[in-house]
PDB file of C-alpha atoms in Angstrom:
ATOM      1  CA  MET V   1     -60.799  -6.042  -8.166  1.00  0.00           C
ATOM      2  CA  GLN V   2     -56.962  -5.293  -8.471  1.00  0.00           C
ATOM      3  CA  PRO V   3     -54.679  -2.223  -9.360  1.00  0.00           C
ATOM      4  CA  THR V   4     -52.477  -3.151 -11.994  1.00  0.00           C
ATOM      5  CA  LEU V   5     -49.438  -1.900 -12.799  1.00  0.00           C
ATOM      6  CA  ARG V   6     -48.621  -1.144 -16.282  1.00  0.00           C
ATOM      7  CA  GLN V   7     -45.166  -2.402 -17.909  1.00  0.00           C
ATOM      8  CA  PRO V   8     -43.345  -0.091 -20.227  1.00  0.00           C
ATOM      9  CA  GLU V   9     -43.685  -1.750 -23.779  1.00  0.00           C
ATOM     10  CA  LYS V  10     -40.374  -3.247 -25.221  1.00  0.00           C
ATOM     11  CA  ASP V  11     -39.722   0.260 -27.547  1.00  0.00           C
ATOM     12  CA  GLU V  12     -40.559   2.623 -24.722  1.00  0.00           C
ATOM     13  CA  GLY V  13     -37.828   4.065 -22.558  1.00  0.00           C
ATOM     14  CA  LEU V  14     -37.362   4.596 -19.169  1.00  0.00           C
ATOM     15  CA  GLU V  15     -37.224   8.133 -18.400  1.00  0.00           C
ATOM     16  CA  MET V  16     -34.393   8.242 -16.029  1.00  0.00           C
ATOM     17  CA  PRO V  17     -33.603  11.537 -14.118  1.00  0.00           C
ATOM     18  CA  THR V  18     -30.104  13.132 -15.283  1.00  0.00           C
ATOM     19  CA  PHE V  19     -27.750  14.843 -12.749  1.00  0.00           C
ATOM     20  CA  SER V  20     -24.647  16.691 -13.597  1.00  0.00           C
ATOM     21  CA  PRO V  21     -22.255  18.185 -11.007  1.00  0.00           C
ATOM     22  CA  ALA V  22     -23.134  21.837 -12.534  1.00  0.00           C
ATOM     23  CA  ASP V  23     -26.860  21.234 -10.337  1.00  0.00           C
ATOM     24  CA  VAL V  24     -24.661  21.551  -7.393  1.00  0.00           C
ATOM     25  CA  VAL V  25     -22.090  23.300  -7.586  1.00  0.00           C
ATOM     26  CA  HIS V  26     -24.069  26.692  -9.242  1.00  0.00           C
ATOM     27  CA  PRO V  27     -26.279  27.059  -6.340  1.00  0.00           C
ATOM     28  CA  VAL V  28     -23.280  27.066  -4.209  1.00  0.00           C
ATOM     29  CA  ARG V  29     -21.265  29.613  -6.250  1.00  0.00           C
ATOM     30  CA  ASP V  30     -24.660  31.900  -6.630  1.00  0.00           C
ATOM     31  CA  GLU V  31     -25.111  32.265  -3.326  1.00  0.00           C
ATOM     32  CA  PHE V  32     -21.452  32.396  -2.326  1.00  0.00           C
ATOM     33  CA  GLN V  33     -21.244  35.472  -5.292  1.00  0.00           C
ATOM     34  CA  VAL V  34     -24.241  36.813  -3.449  1.00  0.00           C
ATOM     35  CA  LEU V  35     -23.020  36.892  -0.057  1.00  0.00           C
ATOM     36  CA  SER V  36     -19.613  38.284  -1.150  1.00  0.00           C
ATOM     37  CA  ALA V  37     -21.938  41.246  -3.093  1.00  0.00           C
ATOM     38  CA  HIS V  38     -23.729  41.619   0.104  1.00  0.00           C
ATOM     39  CA  LEU V  39     -20.170  41.974   2.232  1.00  0.00           C
ATOM     40  CA  ARG V  40     -18.785  44.484  -0.272  1.00  0.00           C
ATOM     41  CA  TRP V  41     -22.290  46.320   0.221  1.00  0.00           C
ATOM     42  CA  ARG V  42     -22.069  46.452   3.753  1.00  0.00           C
ATOM     43  CA  ARG V  43     -18.334  47.402   3.973  1.00  0.00           C
ATOM     44  CA  ARG V  44     -19.338  50.724   2.043  1.00  0.00           C
ATOM     45  CA  GLN V  45     -21.920  51.098   3.751  1.00  0.00           C
ATOM     46  CA  PHE V  46     -19.667  51.631   6.275  1.00  0.00           C
ATOM     47  CA  LEU V  47     -16.872  53.027   4.891  1.00  0.00           C
ATOM     48  CA  PRO V  48     -18.363  56.541   4.125  1.00  0.00           C
ATOM     49  CA  GLN V  49     -20.080  56.908   8.221  1.00  0.00           C
ATOM     50  CA  ALA V  50     -16.633  56.374   8.987  1.00  0.00           C
ATOM     51  CA  ALA V  51     -14.721  59.321  10.800  1.00  0.00           C
ATOM     52  CA  PRO V  52     -11.859  60.527   9.238  1.00  0.00           C
ATOM     53  CA  ASP V  53      -8.363  58.909   9.996  1.00  0.00           C
ATOM     54  CA  CYS V  54     -10.454  55.263  10.258  1.00  0.00           C
ATOM     55  CA  TYR V  55      -8.852  52.145   8.960  1.00  0.00           C
ATOM     56  CA  PHE V  56     -10.834  49.004   6.916  1.00  0.00           C
ATOM     57  CA  GLY V  57      -9.269  46.407   5.872  1.00  0.00           C
ATOM     58  CA  VAL V  58      -5.785  43.831   5.299  1.00  0.00           C
ATOM     59  CA  PHE V  59      -4.271  43.261   1.986  1.00  0.00           C
ATOM     60  CA  ASP V  60      -1.359  42.463   0.313  1.00  0.00           C
ATOM     61  CA  SER V  61      -0.588  45.531  -2.027  1.00  0.00           C
ATOM     62  CA  PHE V  62      -1.693  48.873  -2.953  1.00  0.00           C
ATOM     63  CA  LYS V  63      -3.299  47.467  -6.109  1.00  0.00           C
ATOM     64  CA  ALA V  64      -5.395  44.996  -4.204  1.00  0.00           C
ATOM     65  CA  ALA V  65      -6.852  47.538  -1.732  1.00  0.00           C
ATOM     66  CA  HIS V  66      -7.688  49.784  -4.662  1.00  0.00           C
ATOM     67  CA  ALA V  67      -9.198  47.066  -6.275  1.00  0.00           C
ATOM     68  CA  TRP V  68     -11.196  46.179  -3.233  1.00  0.00           C
ATOM     69  CA  LEU V  69     -12.277  49.838  -3.563  1.00  0.00           C
ATOM     70  CA  HIS V  70     -12.989  50.016  -7.163  1.00  0.00           C
ATOM     71  CA  HIS V  71     -10.957  52.988  -8.883  1.00  0.00           C
ATOM     72  CA  PRO V  72      -7.372  52.858  -9.847  1.00  0.00           C
ATOM     73  CA  PRO V  73      -4.697  54.834  -8.178  1.00  0.00           C
ATOM     74  CA  SER V  74      -4.539  57.760  -7.629  1.00  0.00           C
ATOM     75  CA  GLU V  75      -2.804  61.071  -6.154  1.00  0.00           C
ATOM     76  CA  PHE V  76      -3.484  61.875  -2.271  1.00  0.00           C
ATOM     77  CA  ASP V  77      -5.689  64.414  -3.859  1.00  0.00           C
ATOM     78  CA  GLN V  78      -9.006  63.677  -2.437  1.00  0.00           C
ATOM     79  CA  GLY V  79      -8.934  63.975   1.131  1.00  0.00           C
ATOM     80  CA  ALA V  80      -9.791  67.170   3.759  1.00  0.00           C
ATOM     81  CA  ALA V  81      -6.516  67.457   3.969  1.00  0.00           C
ATOM     82  CA  ALA V  82      -5.868  69.005   0.178  1.00  0.00           C
ATOM     83  CA  ALA V  83      -8.983  71.159   0.562  1.00  0.00           C
ATOM     84  CA  GLU V  84      -7.756  71.925   4.343  1.00  0.00           C
ATOM     85  CA  PRO V  85      -6.826  76.141   4.169  1.00  0.00           C
ATOM     86  CA  ALA V  86      -3.098  75.653   4.010  1.00  0.00           C
ATOM     87  CA  ASP V  87      -2.655  79.649   5.949  1.00  0.00           C
ATOM     88  CA  ALA V  88      -4.109  77.423   8.611  1.00  0.00           C
ATOM     89  CA  ARG V  89      -1.925  74.521   8.818  1.00  0.00           C
ATOM     90  CA  SER V  90       1.216  76.964   8.492  1.00  0.00           C
ATOM     91  CA  LYS V  91       0.700  79.176  11.713  1.00  0.00           C
ATOM     92  CA  ARG V  92       0.989  76.256  13.985  1.00  0.00           C
ATOM     93  CA  ALA V  93       2.898  73.392  15.418  1.00  0.00           C
ATOM     94  CA  PHE V  94       1.136  70.621  17.201  1.00  0.00           C
ATOM     95  CA  TYR V  95       2.709  69.096  20.419  1.00  0.00           C
ATOM     96  CA  TYR V  96       3.559  65.331  18.650  1.00  0.00           C
ATOM     97  CA  ASP V  97       5.756  67.398  16.195  1.00  0.00           C
ATOM     98  CA  PHE V  98       7.805  69.281  19.444  1.00  0.00           C
ATOM     99  CA  SER V  99      10.135  65.846  19.219  1.00  0.00           C
ATOM    100  CA  LEU V 100      11.170  66.521  15.685  1.00  0.00           C
ATOM    101  CA  ILE V 101      11.446  70.184  15.894  1.00  0.00           C
ATOM    102  CA  TRP V 102      13.845  69.340  19.114  1.00  0.00           C
ATOM    103  CA  TRP V 103      16.277  66.994  17.389  1.00  0.00           C
ATOM    104  CA  LEU V 104      15.922  69.882  13.858  1.00  0.00           C
ATOM    105  CA  ALA V 105      17.054  72.306  15.652  1.00  0.00           C
ATOM    106  CA  ARG V 106      19.903  70.107  17.262  1.00  0.00           C
ATOM    107  CA  ALA V 107      20.982  69.359  13.600  1.00  0.00           C
ATOM    108  CA  LEU V 108      21.220  72.710  12.730  1.00  0.00           C
ATOM    109  CA  GLU V 109      23.314  73.770  15.280  1.00  0.00           C
ATOM    110  CA  HIS V 110      25.559  70.964  13.790  1.00  0.00           C
ATOM    111  CA  GLY V 111      26.064  72.750  10.901  1.00  0.00           C
ATOM    112  CA  ALA V 112      23.117  70.815   8.452  1.00  0.00           C
ATOM    113  CA  SER V 113      21.948  73.744   6.344  1.00  0.00           C
ATOM    114  CA  SER V 114      19.738  71.737   3.763  1.00  0.00           C
ATOM    115  CA  VAL V 115      16.393  70.222   4.373  1.00  0.00           C
ATOM    116  CA  LEU V 116      14.247  67.404   2.152  1.00  0.00           C
ATOM    117  CA  ASP V 117      10.716  67.229   3.252  1.00  0.00           C
ATOM    118  CA  ILE V 118       9.162  64.063   1.700  1.00  0.00           C
ATOM    119  CA  GLY V 119       5.143  64.977   1.702  1.00  0.00           C
ATOM    120  CA  GLY V 120       5.742  68.126   2.860  1.00  0.00           C
ATOM    121  CA  SER V 121       1.992  69.874   1.886  1.00  0.00           C
ATOM    122  CA  VAL V 122       1.916  72.871   2.073  1.00  0.00           C
ATOM    123  CA  ASP V 123       5.694  73.095   3.911  1.00  0.00           C
ATOM    124  CA  VAL V 124       3.586  73.248   6.872  1.00  0.00           C
ATOM    125  CA  ARG V 125       6.682  71.988   8.873  1.00  0.00           C
ATOM    126  CA  ARG V 126       8.876  74.829   7.934  1.00  0.00           C
ATOM    127  CA  TYR V 127       6.378  77.600   8.258  1.00  0.00           C
ATOM    128  CA  ALA V 128       5.284  76.304  12.237  1.00  0.00           C
ATOM    129  CA  MET V 129       8.769  75.248  12.864  1.00  0.00           C
ATOM    130  CA  LYS V 130      10.704  78.526  12.008  1.00  0.00           C
ATOM    131  CA  ARG V 131       8.701  79.883  14.957  1.00  0.00           C
ATOM    132  CA  ASN V 132       9.848  76.997  16.723  1.00  0.00           C
ATOM    133  CA  ILE V 133      13.472  77.322  15.891  1.00  0.00           C
ATOM    134  CA  ASP V 134      16.266  79.469  15.179  1.00  0.00           C
ATOM    135  CA  ALA V 135      16.726  78.367  11.683  1.00  0.00           C
ATOM    136  CA  PRO V 136      19.392  80.344  10.028  1.00  0.00           C
ATOM    137  CA  ASP V 137      18.701  82.790   6.778  1.00  0.00           C
ATOM    138  CA  THR V 138      20.438  80.553   4.337  1.00  0.00           C
ATOM    139  CA  LEU V 139      18.735  77.190   5.268  1.00  0.00           C
ATOM    140  CA  ARG V 140      18.148  75.409   2.021  1.00  0.00           C
ATOM    141  CA  TRP V 141      14.398  73.429   1.754  1.00  0.00           C
ATOM    142  CA  ARG V 142      12.923  71.474  -0.930  1.00  0.00           C
ATOM    143  CA  VAL V 143       9.587  69.915  -0.459  1.00  0.00           C
ATOM    144  CA  VAL V 144       8.990  66.864  -2.496  1.00  0.00           C
ATOM    145  CA  GLU V 145       4.897  66.330  -2.972  1.00  0.00           C
ATOM    146  CA  VAL V 146       2.025  65.373  -5.270  1.00  0.00           C
ATOM    147  CA  PRO V 147       0.824  68.058  -7.473  1.00  0.00           C
ATOM    148  CA  SER V 148      -2.622  68.444  -5.761  1.00  0.00           C
ATOM    149  CA  MET V 149      -0.806  69.328  -2.682  1.00  0.00           C
ATOM    150  CA  LEU V 150       1.795  71.818  -3.670  1.00  0.00           C
ATOM    151  CA  PRO V 151       1.036  75.670  -2.830  1.00  0.00           C
ATOM    152  CA  ASP V 152       0.260  78.121  -4.166  1.00  0.00           C
ATOM    153  CA  LYS V 153       3.482  80.049  -4.621  1.00  0.00           C
ATOM    154  CA  SER V 154       2.321  83.285  -2.916  1.00  0.00           C
ATOM    155  CA  LEU V 155       1.735  81.055   0.383  1.00  0.00           C
ATOM    156  CA  ALA V 156       5.706  80.837  -0.456  1.00  0.00           C
ATOM    157  CA  ALA V 157       6.330  84.287  -0.979  1.00  0.00           C
ATOM    158  CA  GLN V 158       3.651  85.904   1.917  1.00  0.00           C
ATOM    159  CA  ASN V 159       5.995  83.812   3.870  1.00  0.00           C
ATOM    160  CA  GLY V 160       9.272  84.679   3.316  1.00  0.00           C
ATOM    161  CA  ALA V 161      10.276  81.732   2.131  1.00  0.00           C
ATOM    162  CA  ALA V 162      13.078  82.835  -0.497  1.00  0.00           C
ATOM    163  CA  ASN V 163      15.637  79.415  -0.095  1.00  0.00           C
ATOM    164  CA  LEU V 164      12.421  77.718  -0.767  1.00  0.00           C
ATOM    165  CA  ASN V 165      11.214  74.932  -3.898  1.00  0.00           C
ATOM    166  CA  PHE V 166       9.085  72.404  -4.922  1.00  0.00           C
ATOM    167  CA  SER V 167       9.799  69.161  -6.958  1.00  0.00           C
ATOM    168  CA  GLU V 168       6.853  66.673  -7.600  1.00  0.00           C
ATOM    169  CA  ASN V 169       8.439  63.723  -8.884  1.00  0.00           C
ATOM    170  CA  LEU V 170       9.629  61.612  -5.432  1.00  0.00           C
ATOM    171  CA  HIS V 171      11.913  59.105  -7.182  1.00  0.00           C
ATOM    172  CA  GLU V 172      13.583  61.940  -9.786  1.00  0.00           C
ATOM    173  CA  SER V 173      13.491  64.085  -6.834  1.00  0.00           C
ATOM    174  CA  PHE V 174      16.363  61.325  -5.098  1.00  0.00           C
ATOM    175  CA  GLY V 175      18.456  61.089  -7.949  1.00  0.00           C
ATOM    176  CA  THR V 176      19.669  64.422  -7.292  1.00  0.00           C
ATOM    177  CA  ALA V 177      19.160  64.449  -3.567  1.00  0.00           C
ATOM    178  CA  SER V 178      21.943  65.662  -1.737  1.00  0.00           C
ATOM    179  CA  GLU V 179      20.597  67.391   1.203  1.00  0.00           C
ATOM    180  CA  ASP V 180      21.801  67.580   5.109  1.00  0.00           C
ATOM    181  CA  ILE V 181      18.256  66.337   6.979  1.00  0.00           C
ATOM    182  CA  TRP V 182      15.924  64.303   5.620  1.00  0.00           C
ATOM    183  CA  ILE V 183      12.245  65.080   7.481  1.00  0.00           C
ATOM    184  CA  SER V 184       8.765  63.076   6.721  1.00  0.00           C
ATOM    185  CA  ALA V 185       6.164  63.704   8.792  1.00  0.00           C
ATOM    186  CA  ASP V 186       2.470  61.760   8.082  1.00  0.00           C
ATOM    187  CA  ALA V 187       3.856  61.283   4.563  1.00  0.00           C
ATOM    188  CA  ILE V 188       6.063  57.813   4.045  1.00  0.00           C
ATOM    189  CA  HIS V 189       3.715  55.253   4.737  1.00  0.00           C
ATOM    190  CA  CYS V 190       1.183  56.675   2.092  1.00  0.00           C
ATOM    191  CA  SER V 191       3.409  56.185  -0.692  1.00  0.00           C
ATOM    192  CA  GLU V 192       3.390  52.941  -2.616  1.00  0.00           C
ATOM    193  CA  ASP V 193       7.199  52.714  -2.613  1.00  0.00           C
ATOM    194  CA  ALA V 194       8.448  55.445  -0.320  1.00  0.00           C
ATOM    195  CA  ARG V 195      10.547  53.043   1.909  1.00  0.00           C
ATOM    196  CA  PRO V 196      13.430  55.038   3.628  1.00  0.00           C
ATOM    197  CA  ASP V 197      15.753  52.257   2.684  1.00  0.00           C
ATOM    198  CA  GLN V 198      14.849  52.114  -0.749  1.00  0.00           C
ATOM    199  CA  LEU V 199      15.042  55.779  -1.207  1.00  0.00           C
ATOM    200  CA  LEU V 200      18.377  55.839   0.620  1.00  0.00           C
ATOM    201  CA  LYS V 201      19.686  53.760  -2.156  1.00  0.00           C
ATOM    202  CA  LYS V 202      18.855  55.959  -4.884  1.00  0.00           C
ATOM    203  CA  CYS V 203      20.247  59.012  -3.439  1.00  0.00           C
ATOM    204  CA  VAL V 204      23.856  61.075  -4.297  1.00  0.00           C
ATOM    205  CA  ARG V 205      24.438  61.594  -1.530  1.00  0.00           C
ATOM    206  CA  ARG V 206      23.352  59.980   1.686  1.00  0.00           C
ATOM    207  CA  PRO V 207      22.101  62.456   4.803  1.00  0.00           C
ATOM    208  CA  GLN V 208      23.335  63.214   8.336  1.00  0.00           C
ATOM    209  CA  HIS V 209      20.006  63.353   9.829  1.00  0.00           C
ATOM    210  CA  ILE V 210      16.882  61.494   9.486  1.00  0.00           C
ATOM    211  CA  LEU V 211      13.301  62.452  11.162  1.00  0.00           C
ATOM    212  CA  LEU V 212      10.698  60.344  10.732  1.00  0.00           C
ATOM    213  CA  ASN V 213       7.025  61.046  12.313  1.00  0.00           C
ATOM    214  CA  GLY V 214       3.736  59.753  12.435  1.00  0.00           C
ATOM    215  CA  LEU V 215       4.812  55.677  11.389  1.00  0.00           C
ATOM    216  CA  PRO V 216       2.926  53.241  11.726  1.00  0.00           C
ATOM    217  CA  LEU V 217       4.796  50.676  13.644  1.00  0.00           C
ATOM    218  CA  TYR V 218       3.676  47.683  15.219  1.00  0.00           C
ATOM    219  CA  LYS V 219       5.130  44.119  15.720  1.00  0.00           C
ATOM    220  CA  GLY V 220       4.067  41.988  13.163  1.00  0.00           C
ATOM    221  CA  GLU V 221       4.490  41.044   9.104  1.00  0.00           C
ATOM    222  CA  ASP V 222       3.955  44.231   7.106  1.00  0.00           C
ATOM    223  CA  PHE V 223       0.847  45.173   5.010  1.00  0.00           C
ATOM    224  CA  VAL V 224      -2.003  47.787   3.967  1.00  0.00           C
ATOM    225  CA  THR V 225      -4.974  48.923   4.950  1.00  0.00           C
ATOM    226  CA  ILE V 226      -7.533  51.336   3.883  1.00  0.00           C
ATOM    227  CA  GLN V 227      -7.504  54.987   5.496  1.00  0.00           C
ATOM    228  CA  LYS V 228     -10.519  57.938   4.980  1.00  0.00           C
ATOM    229  CA  ILE V 229      -8.960  60.986   4.373  1.00  0.00           C
ATOM    230  CA  GLY V 230     -11.842  62.541   4.140  1.00  0.00           C
ATOM    231  CA  GLU V 231     -15.457  62.947   3.410  1.00  0.00           C
ATOM    232  CA  GLU V 232     -16.470  59.985   0.986  1.00  0.00           C
ATOM    233  CA  ALA V 233     -12.823  60.156   0.496  1.00  0.00           C
ATOM    234  CA  PHE V 234     -10.013  56.873   0.751  1.00  0.00           C
ATOM    235  CA  ALA V 235      -6.803  55.908  -0.023  1.00  0.00           C
ATOM    236  CA  PRO V 236      -3.948  52.641   0.797  1.00  0.00           C
ATOM    237  CA  VAL V 237      -1.295  53.221   3.481  1.00  0.00           C
ATOM    238  CA  HIS V 238       1.279  50.881   4.490  1.00  0.00           C
ATOM    239  CA  VAL V 239       1.719  49.847   8.133  1.00  0.00           C
ATOM    240  CA  TYR V 240       5.488  48.298   8.843  1.00  0.00           C
ATOM    241  CA  ASP V 241       7.303  46.050  11.204  1.00  0.00           C
ATOM    242  CA  ARG V 242       8.993  48.235  13.523  1.00  0.00           C
ATOM    243  CA  ALA V 243      12.039  45.717  13.325  1.00  0.00           C
ATOM    244  CA  ALA V 244      12.238  45.629  10.470  1.00  0.00           C
ATOM    245  CA  PHE V 245      11.620  48.820   9.234  1.00  0.00           C
ATOM    246  CA  ILE V 246      14.117  50.461  12.025  1.00  0.00           C
ATOM    247  CA  GLN V 247      16.676  47.340  11.241  1.00  0.00           C
ATOM    248  CA  ALA V 248      16.793  48.081   7.237  1.00  0.00           C
ATOM    249  CA  ILE V 249      17.885  51.830   7.991  1.00  0.00           C
ATOM    250  CA  LYS V 250      20.155  50.502  10.049  1.00  0.00           C
ATOM    251  CA  ALA V 251      21.968  48.469   7.653  1.00  0.00           C
ATOM    252  CA  LEU V 252      22.678  51.836   5.442  1.00  0.00           C
ATOM    253  CA  GLY V 253      24.826  52.932   8.259  1.00  0.00           C
ATOM    254  CA  TYR V 254      22.654  55.132  10.926  1.00  0.00           C
ATOM    255  CA  THR V 255      22.304  54.561  14.562  1.00  0.00           C
ATOM    256  CA  LEU V 256      18.648  55.466  15.999  1.00  0.00           C
ATOM    257  CA  TRP V 257      19.475  57.874  17.889  1.00  0.00           C
ATOM    258  CA  ASP V 258      15.815  58.244  19.362  1.00  0.00           C
ATOM    259  CA  GLN V 259      12.197  57.446  19.200  1.00  0.00           C
ATOM    260  CA  TRP V 260       9.281  58.718  20.270  1.00  0.00           C
ATOM    261  CA  ALA V 261       5.440  57.811  20.559  1.00  0.00           C
ATOM    262  CA  ALA V 262       3.168  60.194  18.357  1.00  0.00           C
ATOM    263  CA  GLY V 263      -0.214  59.862  20.592  1.00  0.00           C
ATOM    264  CA  ASP V 264      -2.361  61.702  18.223  1.00  0.00           C
ATOM    265  CA  HIS V 265      -2.336  58.660  15.956  1.00  0.00           C
ATOM    266  CA  ALA V 266      -3.799  55.083  16.665  1.00  0.00           C
ATOM    267  CA  MET V 267      -4.541  51.959  13.952  1.00  0.00           C
ATOM    268  CA  ASP V 268      -7.791  50.925  15.044  1.00  0.00           C
ATOM    269  CA  LEU V 269      -8.834  48.352  13.089  1.00  0.00           C
ATOM    270  CA  ARG V 270     -11.892  46.724  13.091  1.00  0.00           C
ATOM    271  CA  GLY V 271     -11.149  42.734  13.106  1.00  0.00           C
ATOM    272  CA  TYR V 272      -8.093  42.224  13.615  1.00  0.00           C
ATOM    273  CA  PRO V 273      -7.063  43.477  17.257  1.00  0.00           C
ATOM    274  CA  GLU V 274      -3.606  41.701  16.703  1.00  0.00           C
ATOM    275  CA  ARG V 275      -3.094  44.470  14.004  1.00  0.00           C
ATOM    276  CA  SER V 276      -4.414  47.139  16.187  1.00  0.00           C
ATOM    277  CA  PHE V 277      -1.911  49.446  18.436  1.00  0.00           C
ATOM    278  CA  PRO V 278      -2.484  52.506  20.482  1.00  0.00           C
ATOM    279  CA  SER V 279       0.197  54.943  18.520  1.00  0.00           C
ATOM    280  CA  PHE V 280       2.130  55.606  15.811  1.00  0.00           C
ATOM    281  CA  THR V 281       5.551  56.038  15.700  1.00  0.00           C
ATOM    282  CA  GLY V 282       8.444  58.564  15.662  1.00  0.00           C
ATOM    283  CA  LEU V 283      11.994  57.871  14.720  1.00  0.00           C
ATOM    284  CA  TYR V 284      15.513  59.837  14.382  1.00  0.00           C
ATOM    285  CA  PHE V 285      18.551  58.499  12.496  1.00  0.00           C
ATOM    286  CA  VAL V 286      22.108  60.072  12.537  1.00  0.00           C
ATOM    287  CA  ASP V 287      24.756  58.539  10.079  1.00  0.00           C
ATOM    288  CA  SER V 288      26.813  56.697  11.986  1.00  0.00           C
ATOM    289  CA  GLU V 289      30.333  57.581  10.504  1.00  0.00           C
ATOM    290  CA  ARG V 290      29.242  61.553  11.611  1.00  0.00           C
ATOM    291  CA  MET V 291      27.301  61.542  14.728  1.00  0.00           C
ATOM    292  CA  PHE V 292      27.184  64.536  17.527  1.00  0.00           C
ATOM    293  CA  LYS V 293      30.138  64.839  18.837  1.00  0.00           C
ATOM    294  CA  ARG V 294      30.632  64.508  22.868  1.00  0.00           C
ATOM    295  CA  SER V 295      27.310  62.775  22.939  1.00  0.00           C
ATOM    296  CA  LYS V 296      25.921  59.671  22.761  1.00  0.00           C
ATOM    297  CA  PRO V 297      22.459  58.085  21.394  1.00  0.00           C
ATOM    298  CA  LEU V 298      19.536  58.236  24.022  1.00  0.00           C
ATOM    299  CA  LEU V 299      18.599  55.168  22.600  1.00  0.00           C
ATOM    300  CA  SER V 300      22.201  53.386  23.739  1.00  0.00           C
TER     301      SER V 300
END
């Protein structure tokens, strides 16, 4: 007996399989989300284990870096630097400070009498440098720093800092800035909007001398990365194109007098060898109209 195929009745519709693009899109989307979440988890597993001062990721803004970290913008107050005893850091200058100290001493010898210290923390540089230079008793020194990094006023008193004062607001401070010397070490790039050329345009009287140390400069476009600054503490930092950074200051009437390698700092950015470099940079600028007499820039 031959098998027969049942024919559908006229009013019995065929059940055709249904198909929607969503049937393809949703699984792909879900798989992508799971993969992205897994990558984020892997990265966060890496970050707490990384050594202090390590760097991770490339971003186009502080906002994007904060979003990746899943925490709102906050002060540079979470790292080991804030917890480190202020007195310990104020008793010595490090070898990478000596180029800055040398030019600071020369500036004071040529009549400078006031300093604006950007990101001066517990006023490390003033306490350490006074052991290495013969600064006049009348030298005025102002520190601009976030509140959590400002020192106990008793520390200033213990160190005899009668002409030392502090400010907590970066941009308000530059609205009244009239100091002869600007100093910043390991700080400018940690602030979202503290490029020297931008700050110079805001001040009442521009400084004759600008001393910058520990700058992350390299040959390439500007970007933002994340730095581990302490135990389970991270912060966005800028990395600058060297040529553009220097030219922006020179365009405001300054001469690049000297530059040096801050060899204790390096940018080892995993996965981005083209954005990594062996050392940070120190720069010394002098107002082109008020340069040292009978002297020429070392870079001329």
